[in-house]
Structures are given as structure tokens and as C-alpha cells.
Amino acid sequence: MSDIVTIGESLVALIPDRHTKLRYVQSFTKTVAGAESNVAVGLAKLGHRASWLSKVGDDELGHYVVRELRAEGVDTSAVLFDPDHPTGLMIKEFSPSLESSVHYYRAGSAASTLSGDDIDWAYLAKAKIIHISGITAAISASAREMVATIAAFAKEHGILFSFDPNIRRKLWSLSEATKALLPLLKSADIVLLGDEEANVLLGLEEPQVIVQALHSSGARWVGVKRGSHGAYVSDGETALSIPAHPVRVVDTIGAGDAFNAGFLAGLLEKRSIAECGHMGAVMGALAVASYGDTEGLPDRRGLDSVMNNIQGVLR
Ligand code: KDG
């Protein structure tokens, strides 16, 4: 049984060996990407029981993705292999100024065929937290419907529903995203979102105001991710700013998922909101300091030693 189940598409990600246009790149490193599996990997590395539920192609890339996630300690026993649709692929591109962008080859992927029929509901019912990002809602109509059904299922079964809108403009328009994501945001117990996403979805800018609005619509815990400005976190009683953990940035993709993993680990460990926020900030920073979405994430000892140096935070 897992403490947390994450549900969404994972892809093979190709990472270029240099910061230039893809047309000039000759070598890539093959890795695994995917917002929800990134969160599961982060939690598993910290010693939590984390599952990732999805569909991949019954192809070499699909078996690679599942093998890698299993090797990181994620429970992949509920993952389905689809013989008729391929595993999705994405290619990262880094500009000389370190801006990252992504190119997707995922339309018609195995994960895009996900629907409520693919869910093992008895398996899901045992989770303490279900975490999903808006990317799952963006990949197809059937996946979008599945996410709404899962949110309702979580509520009925007293399972905490954790949601990160993760708006991806290459997957849908802002108006489509807003229409689909707002109800999910409002049904979540835990909302973890970027400040720019809050601006798009709620029209709000100040972290304090964003947090208040999300608590009024039902969220018990909120984390507003503010990039190099750190984060603003709240449990409804205590709200505070968390400074960014200083690191040398090389690959920003995956930072938000790493924050989510640290924050959710803190909640599972029944830590204070300040500790949850710091754990998220440290995980986010370690993710961006290395190439790949999850390769830089610490194990339990690594995170604890950084946290021990953060004065006045540990219990
Ligand atoms: O949050 C990081 C993800 O965006 C990345 O791993 C790939 O899932 C991904 C996506 O769809 O962009």
C-alpha cells in the first residue's frame, strides 16, 4: 500500500549536451520526465511509499520508463502497457542564457488514452494522498474526465487530493486550461501552484491574497511557488514566506514537482507548515542544480543534512 498515488503521463526526455538550438546538437542523454512521476520519485527517494499510475506504450521506451521509475523505488505495479499506442517523447532545449523549453512528441500517446476504466479504484482507495497535475487534464478529453472523477472519488473516500495546475501552454490554450483547471483547484485539499499560474487562473498577484482565496474555496494547505523568490506557504493558521535555497541553476524543468515532493513529504511526516515549505524549497533547488528532472533530488540523509543547517526549522 502506498501513502501517495500520483497519476499522469511520463515521457522519455532527451536532454541535449549543449546550450544551443537543437539543430546544432549532436548528443542527448535519455531520461524520464513527467510531472506526476517526478513527485513520486522525490517522495520515494525520501523513503515514502509512493506509487505512480499511468499507461505507457508496450514498446522499448515504455519499458525503459517503468524500469527507471521502479529503480528509484516507485511502485509501478498499477501501470498499464498499451500495445496500440506509443510512449510519449519530449526533447528539452537550453538557450545559451539557460532558458529551458520543451518539444513534445506525445499526441496520441498511450497515456493520452487514459480514462476512468484504467483506474484500479480499490488500489486508489488505500492512498492517503492522491496527487495529480493539470498536465493530465490537458492531454485528452478522456484523461480530463478521469481527473475529475478521481477528484470526486478522493472526496468521497476521505483521501487528500493534491493538485498542481502545471499549465503547459503547448498543450492547450489558456481559456481551455482555465475552464478545466479552476474546478479542480477548488476541489483540492492541497494546492501547489506557481505565482504566474495563480495570476492566470485567479487573476491574483500577491501570495497572501492567493492563499486566502484558495483557503476560502476549500484548500487546507497551499504552497505558492515563486521561482527564485522562494515560496509562500500556508495551512490556514500560519502563513509564511520561504526563501529560495541558493544553488547554481543548470536545468529548471522539474523544480515545481520537486517542491511538491518535499512539501508533501512534510505533510506525510506531520511536520509544521514552515518545515513543509523549507523541505519543498530545498528539493526544488536541488532539482534545478543538476540536469534531468529528478536526478539531483536528495535521499533522506541528504535532505535531513540540509534541513539541519536551516536554523530554527527542524522540530
Ligand atoms: O514539471 C516537469 C514536467 O513538465 C516535465 O517532466 C515533463 O510532464 C512533463 C510535461 O508534460 O511537460
CSV table of C-alpha atoms and ligand atoms in Angstrom, one decimal:
chain,number,residue,atom,x,y,z
A,1,MET,CA,0.0,0.0,0.0
A,2,SER,CA,1.3,3.5,-0.9
A,3,ASP,CA,0.9,6.6,1.2
A,4,ILE,CA,0.7,8.6,-2.0
A,5,VAL,CA,-0.5,7.8,-5.5
A,6,THR,CA,0.3,10.1,-8.4
A,7,ILE,CA,-1.4,9.8,-11.8
A,8,GLY,CA,-0.2,11.2,-15.1
A,9,GLU,CA,1.8,10.8,-18.2
A,10,SER,CA,5.5,10.1,-18.1
A,11,LEU,CA,7.7,10.5,-21.2
A,12,VAL,CA,11.1,9.8,-22.3
A,13,ALA,CA,13.0,13.1,-22.2
A,14,LEU,CA,16.1,13.7,-24.4
A,15,ILE,CA,18.5,16.3,-22.8
A,16,PRO,CA,20.9,18.0,-25.1
A,17,ASP,CA,24.6,18.1,-24.2
A,18,ARG,CA,24.9,21.8,-25.0
A,19,HIS,CA,23.1,25.1,-24.7
A,20,THR,CA,22.2,25.9,-28.3
A,21,LYS,CA,19.5,25.4,-30.8
A,22,LEU,CA,18.5,21.7,-31.3
A,23,ARG,CA,19.6,21.8,-34.9
A,24,TYR,CA,23.2,22.1,-33.7
A,25,VAL,CA,23.1,19.4,-31.0
A,26,GLN,CA,24.6,16.0,-31.8
A,27,SER,CA,24.3,14.2,-28.4
A,28,PHE,CA,21.4,13.7,-26.0
A,29,THR,CA,21.0,11.9,-22.7
A,30,LYS,CA,17.9,9.8,-22.4
A,31,THR,CA,16.0,10.3,-19.1
A,32,VAL,CA,12.5,10.1,-17.8
A,33,ALA,CA,10.2,13.1,-17.4
A,34,GLY,CA,6.6,13.6,-16.2
A,35,ALA,CA,5.3,15.8,-13.5
A,36,GLU,CA,3.5,13.2,-11.5
A,37,SER,CA,6.2,10.5,-11.7
A,38,ASN,CA,8.7,13.2,-10.7
A,39,VAL,CA,6.7,13.8,-7.5
A,40,ALA,CA,6.6,10.1,-6.8
A,41,VAL,CA,10.4,9.7,-7.4
A,42,GLY,CA,11.0,12.6,-5.0
A,43,LEU,CA,8.9,11.0,-2.3
A,44,ALA,CA,10.3,7.6,-2.8
A,45,LYS,CA,13.9,8.9,-2.5
A,46,LEU,CA,12.9,10.3,0.9
A,47,GLY,CA,11.7,6.9,2.0
A,48,HIS,CA,7.9,7.3,1.4
A,49,ARG,CA,5.8,4.7,-0.2
A,50,ALA,CA,4.8,6.3,-3.5
A,51,SER,CA,3.0,4.9,-6.5
A,52,TRP,CA,2.7,6.2,-10.0
A,53,LEU,CA,-0.3,5.1,-12.1
A,54,SER,CA,-0.3,5.6,-15.8
A,55,LYS,CA,-0.2,4.0,-19.2
A,56,VAL,CA,2.9,3.6,-21.4
A,57,GLY,CA,3.3,2.0,-24.8
A,58,ASP,CA,4.2,-1.7,-24.8
A,59,ASP,CA,7.4,-0.6,-26.5
A,60,GLU,CA,11.1,-0.2,-25.6
A,61,LEU,CA,10.6,3.4,-24.3
A,62,GLY,CA,7.6,2.4,-22.2
A,63,HIS,CA,9.6,-0.5,-20.6
A,64,TYR,CA,12.5,1.9,-20.1
A,65,VAL,CA,10.3,4.5,-18.3
A,66,VAL,CA,8.8,1.9,-15.9
A,67,ARG,CA,12.2,0.3,-15.3
A,68,GLU,CA,13.7,3.6,-14.3
A,69,LEU,CA,10.9,4.6,-12.0
A,70,ARG,CA,10.9,1.2,-10.3
A,71,ALA,CA,14.6,1.6,-9.8
A,72,GLU,CA,14.0,4.8,-8.0
A,73,GLY,CA,11.7,3.0,-5.6
A,74,VAL,CA,8.4,4.0,-7.1
A,75,ASP,CA,5.6,1.4,-7.0
A,76,THR,CA,4.7,0.9,-10.7
A,77,SER,CA,2.5,-2.2,-10.2
A,78,ALA,CA,-0.6,-0.5,-11.4
A,79,VAL,CA,0.9,0.9,-14.6
A,80,LEU,CA,-0.6,-0.4,-17.9
A,81,PHE,CA,1.2,-1.3,-21.1
A,82,ASP,CA,-0.7,-0.4,-24.3
A,83,PRO,CA,0.2,-2.4,-27.4
A,84,ASP,CA,-1.6,0.1,-29.7
A,85,HIS,CA,-0.2,3.5,-28.7
A,86,PRO,CA,3.4,4.6,-28.2
A,87,THR,CA,5.1,6.1,-25.2
A,88,GLY,CA,5.4,9.9,-25.4
A,89,LEU,CA,8.7,11.6,-26.0
A,90,MET,CA,9.9,15.1,-25.3
A,91,ILE,CA,13.1,16.9,-26.1
A,92,LYS,CA,14.5,19.7,-23.9
A,93,GLU,CA,16.2,22.7,-25.4
A,94,PHE,CA,18.5,25.0,-23.5
A,95,SER,CA,19.3,28.5,-24.7
A,96,PRO,CA,22.8,30.0,-24.1
A,97,SER,CA,21.2,32.0,-21.2
A,98,LEU,CA,19.9,28.8,-19.6
A,99,GLU,CA,16.3,29.3,-20.5
A,100,SER,CA,14.7,25.9,-21.0
A,101,SER,CA,12.0,24.9,-23.4
A,102,VAL,CA,10.4,21.6,-24.4
A,103,HIS,CA,9.3,20.0,-27.6
A,104,TYR,CA,6.6,17.4,-27.3
A,105,TYR,CA,6.0,14.2,-29.4
A,106,ARG,CA,3.1,12.9,-27.3
A,107,ALA,CA,-0.1,13.4,-29.3
A,108,GLY,CA,-1.9,10.0,-29.5
A,109,SER,CA,0.4,8.5,-26.8
A,110,ALA,CA,-0.6,5.6,-24.7
A,111,ALA,CA,-1.2,7.9,-21.7
A,112,SER,CA,-3.5,10.2,-23.7
A,113,THR,CA,-5.9,7.2,-23.9
A,114,LEU,CA,-6.2,7.1,-20.1
A,115,SER,CA,-9.7,7.0,-18.8
A,116,GLY,CA,-11.6,6.1,-15.7
A,117,ASP,CA,-11.7,2.5,-17.0
A,118,ASP,CA,-8.0,2.2,-16.5
A,119,ILE,CA,-8.1,3.0,-12.8
A,120,ASP,CA,-7.9,0.3,-10.2
A,121,TRP,CA,-10.2,2.0,-7.7
A,122,ALA,CA,-9.6,-0.4,-4.9
A,123,TYR,CA,-5.9,0.3,-5.2
A,124,LEU,CA,-6.5,4.0,-5.2
A,125,ALA,CA,-8.9,3.8,-2.2
A,126,LYS,CA,-5.9,2.8,0.0
A,127,ALA,CA,-3.9,6.0,-0.6
A,128,LYS,CA,-3.6,8.8,2.0
A,129,ILE,CA,-2.9,11.4,-0.7
A,130,ILE,CA,-3.6,11.4,-4.5
A,131,HIS,CA,-1.5,13.9,-6.4
A,132,ILE,CA,-2.3,15.0,-10.0
A,133,SER,CA,-1.2,17.9,-12.1
A,134,GLY,CA,-3.1,19.8,-14.8
A,135,ILE,CA,-0.9,18.2,-17.4
A,136,THR,CA,-3.0,15.0,-17.0
A,137,ALA,CA,-6.2,17.1,-17.7
A,138,ALA,CA,-4.5,18.6,-20.7
A,139,ILE,CA,-3.5,15.5,-22.6
A,140,SER,CA,-7.0,14.4,-23.8
A,141,ALA,CA,-10.7,14.6,-23.1
A,142,SER,CA,-10.8,11.1,-21.6
A,143,ALA,CA,-7.9,11.9,-19.2
A,144,ARG,CA,-9.6,15.2,-18.2
A,145,GLU,CA,-12.8,13.3,-17.3
A,146,MET,CA,-10.7,10.8,-15.4
A,147,VAL,CA,-9.1,13.5,-13.3
A,148,ALA,CA,-12.5,15.0,-12.4
A,149,THR,CA,-13.7,11.5,-11.4
A,150,ILE,CA,-10.6,10.9,-9.3
A,151,ALA,CA,-11.1,14.3,-7.5
A,152,ALA,CA,-14.7,13.3,-6.6
A,153,PHE,CA,-13.6,9.8,-5.6
A,154,ALA,CA,-10.9,11.3,-3.3
A,155,LYS,CA,-13.5,13.5,-1.6
A,156,GLU,CA,-16.0,10.5,-1.2
A,157,HIS,CA,-13.3,8.3,0.4
A,158,GLY,CA,-11.7,10.9,2.6
A,159,ILE,CA,-8.4,10.8,0.7
A,160,LEU,CA,-6.5,14.1,0.4
A,161,PHE,CA,-6.5,15.4,-3.1
A,162,SER,CA,-3.3,17.3,-4.0
A,163,PHE,CA,-3.3,19.4,-7.2
A,164,ASP,CA,-0.8,21.4,-9.2
A,165,PRO,CA,-2.3,23.2,-12.2
A,166,ASN,CA,1.1,22.9,-14.1
A,167,ILE,CA,-0.3,24.9,-17.0
A,168,ARG,CA,1.5,23.9,-20.2
A,169,ARG,CA,0.7,26.4,-23.0
A,170,LYS,CA,2.0,24.0,-25.6
A,171,LEU,CA,-0.8,21.5,-24.7
A,172,TRP,CA,-3.8,23.8,-24.6
A,173,SER,CA,-5.0,27.4,-24.7
A,174,LEU,CA,-5.2,29.5,-21.6
A,175,SER,CA,-9.0,29.6,-21.9
A,176,GLU,CA,-9.3,25.8,-22.2
A,177,ALA,CA,-6.9,25.4,-19.3
A,178,THR,CA,-8.7,27.9,-17.1
A,179,LYS,CA,-12.1,26.2,-17.7
A,180,ALA,CA,-10.8,22.7,-16.9
A,181,LEU,CA,-8.4,23.6,-14.0
A,182,LEU,CA,-10.5,26.0,-11.9
A,183,PRO,CA,-12.9,23.3,-10.7
A,184,LEU,CA,-10.0,21.0,-9.9
A,185,LEU,CA,-8.3,23.8,-8.0
A,186,LYS,CA,-11.4,24.4,-6.0
A,187,SER,CA,-11.9,20.7,-5.1
A,188,ALA,CA,-8.3,20.2,-3.9
A,189,ASP,CA,-7.3,19.8,-0.3
A,190,ILE,CA,-3.7,20.7,-1.1
A,191,VAL,CA,-2.9,23.3,-3.8
A,192,LEU,CA,0.6,23.7,-5.0
A,193,LEU,CA,0.9,26.3,-7.8
A,194,GLY,CA,3.2,28.8,-9.4
A,195,ASP,CA,2.5,32.5,-8.8
A,196,GLU,CA,2.1,33.1,-12.5
A,197,GLU,CA,-0.4,30.3,-12.7
A,198,ALA,CA,-2.4,31.9,-9.8
A,199,ASN,CA,-2.4,35.1,-11.8
A,200,VAL,CA,-3.8,33.3,-14.9
A,201,LEU,CA,-6.3,31.2,-13.1
A,202,LEU,CA,-7.4,33.5,-10.3
A,203,GLY,CA,-6.3,37.0,-11.5
A,204,LEU,CA,-4.4,37.5,-8.3
A,205,GLU,CA,-0.8,38.5,-7.7
A,206,GLU,CA,0.0,38.9,-4.0
A,207,PRO,CA,0.9,35.5,-2.4
A,208,GLN,CA,-1.1,36.4,0.7
A,209,VAL,CA,-4.2,37.1,-1.3
A,210,ILE,CA,-3.7,34.0,-3.5
A,211,VAL,CA,-3.5,31.8,-0.3
A,212,GLN,CA,-6.6,33.4,1.2
A,213,ALA,CA,-8.6,32.9,-2.0
A,214,LEU,CA,-7.6,29.2,-2.1
A,215,HIS,CA,-8.4,28.6,1.6
A,216,SER,CA,-11.8,30.2,1.0
A,217,SER,CA,-12.5,27.8,-1.8
A,218,GLY,CA,-11.7,24.8,0.4
A,219,ALA,CA,-7.9,24.2,0.3
A,220,ARG,CA,-6.4,23.2,3.7
A,221,TRP,CA,-2.8,23.6,2.6
A,222,VAL,CA,-1.4,25.9,0.0
A,223,GLY,CA,2.1,26.4,-1.5
A,224,VAL,CA,2.7,29.3,-3.9
A,225,LYS,CA,5.9,28.6,-5.8
A,226,ARG,CA,7.8,31.8,-6.7
A,227,GLY,CA,10.9,30.6,-8.5
A,228,SER,CA,14.0,32.5,-7.4
A,229,HIS,CA,11.9,34.3,-4.8
A,230,GLY,CA,11.2,31.1,-2.9
A,231,ALA,CA,7.7,30.2,-1.9
A,232,TYR,CA,4.7,31.3,0.3
A,233,VAL,CA,3.0,28.5,2.2
A,234,SER,CA,0.0,28.3,4.5
A,235,ASP,CA,-2.0,25.8,6.5
A,236,GLY,CA,-4.8,28.3,7.2
A,237,GLU,CA,-3.4,29.2,10.6
A,238,THR,CA,0.2,30.0,9.8
A,239,ALA,CA,1.3,31.6,6.6
A,240,LEU,CA,4.9,32.5,5.8
A,241,SER,CA,7.5,33.2,3.1
A,242,ILE,CA,10.1,30.6,2.5
A,243,PRO,CA,13.4,31.9,0.9
A,244,ALA,CA,14.8,30.1,-2.1
A,245,HIS,CA,17.7,27.8,-1.3
A,246,PRO,CA,20.7,29.2,-3.2
A,247,VAL,CA,22.2,27.0,-5.9
A,248,ARG,CA,23.8,27.2,-9.3
A,249,VAL,CA,20.9,26.6,-11.8
A,250,VAL,CA,21.5,24.4,-14.8
A,251,ASP,CA,18.1,22.9,-15.7
A,252,THR,CA,14.9,24.5,-14.3
A,253,ILE,CA,12.5,21.8,-15.6
A,254,GLY,CA,11.2,19.7,-12.7
A,255,ALA,CA,11.6,22.3,-10.0
A,256,GLY,CA,7.9,22.6,-9.2
A,257,ASP,CA,7.5,18.8,-8.9
A,258,ALA,CA,10.5,18.6,-6.6
A,259,PHE,CA,8.9,21.3,-4.4
A,260,ASN,CA,5.7,19.4,-4.4
A,261,ALA,CA,7.5,16.2,-3.3
A,262,GLY,CA,9.3,18.0,-0.4
A,263,PHE,CA,6.1,19.7,0.7
A,264,LEU,CA,4.0,16.5,0.5
A,265,ALA,CA,6.7,14.6,2.4
A,266,GLY,CA,6.5,17.2,5.1
A,267,LEU,CA,2.7,16.7,5.3
A,268,LEU,CA,3.0,12.9,5.4
A,269,GLU,CA,5.5,13.3,8.3
A,270,LYS,CA,3.1,15.7,10.1
A,271,ARG,CA,5.6,18.5,10.1
A,272,SER,CA,4.8,22.2,10.6
A,273,ILE,CA,3.9,24.3,7.6
A,274,ALA,CA,7.3,26.0,7.8
A,275,GLU,CA,9.1,22.7,7.6
A,276,CYS,CA,7.0,21.6,4.7
A,277,GLY,CA,7.8,24.8,2.9
A,278,HIS,CA,11.5,24.5,3.6
A,279,MET,CA,11.6,20.9,2.5
A,280,GLY,CA,9.9,21.9,-0.7
A,281,ALA,CA,12.3,24.8,-1.3
A,282,VAL,CA,15.4,22.6,-0.7
A,283,MET,CA,14.1,19.9,-3.0
A,284,GLY,CA,13.2,22.4,-5.7
A,285,ALA,CA,16.7,23.9,-5.5
A,286,LEU,CA,18.5,20.6,-5.7
A,287,ALA,CA,16.4,19.6,-8.8
A,288,VAL,CA,17.5,22.7,-10.7
A,289,ALA,CA,21.1,22.3,-9.8
A,290,SER,CA,21.5,19.2,-11.9
A,291,TYR,CA,20.4,18.0,-15.4
A,292,GLY,CA,17.2,15.9,-15.5
A,293,ASP,CA,14.0,16.4,-13.6
A,294,THR,CA,14.8,14.1,-10.6
A,295,GLU,CA,18.5,13.2,-10.8
A,296,GLY,CA,19.5,15.9,-8.4
A,297,LEU,CA,16.9,15.0,-5.8
A,298,PRO,CA,18.4,14.0,-2.4
A,299,ASP,CA,17.8,10.9,-0.4
A,300,ARG,CA,16.6,11.1,3.2
A,301,ARG,CA,20.1,11.6,4.6
A,302,GLY,CA,20.9,14.3,2.0
A,303,LEU,CA,17.7,16.3,2.7
A,304,ASP,CA,18.0,15.9,6.5
A,305,SER,CA,21.5,17.2,6.5
A,306,VAL,CA,20.5,20.3,4.5
A,307,MET,CA,17.5,20.8,6.8
A,308,ASN,CA,19.7,20.5,9.9
A,309,ASN,CA,21.5,23.6,8.6
A,310,ILE,CA,18.3,25.6,8.3
A,311,GLN,CA,18.2,27.3,11.7
A,312,GLY,CA,15.0,27.2,13.7
A,313,VAL,CA,13.2,25.0,11.3
A,314,LEU,CA,13.6,21.4,12.5
A,315,ARG,CA,11.5,20.2,15.4
B,1,KDG,O1,7.1,19.5,-14.4
B,1,KDG,C1,8.1,19.0,-15.3
B,1,KDG,C2,7.3,18.3,-16.4
B,1,KDG,O2,6.8,19.3,-17.1
B,1,KDG,C3,8.2,17.5,-17.3
B,1,KDG,O3,8.8,16.5,-16.6
B,1,KDG,C4,7.5,17.0,-18.5
B,1,KDG,O4,5.4,16.1,-17.7
B,1,KDG,C5,6.1,16.9,-18.4
B,1,KDG,C6,5.3,17.8,-19.3
B,1,KDG,O5,4.3,17.3,-19.7
B,1,KDG,O6,5.7,18.9,-19.5
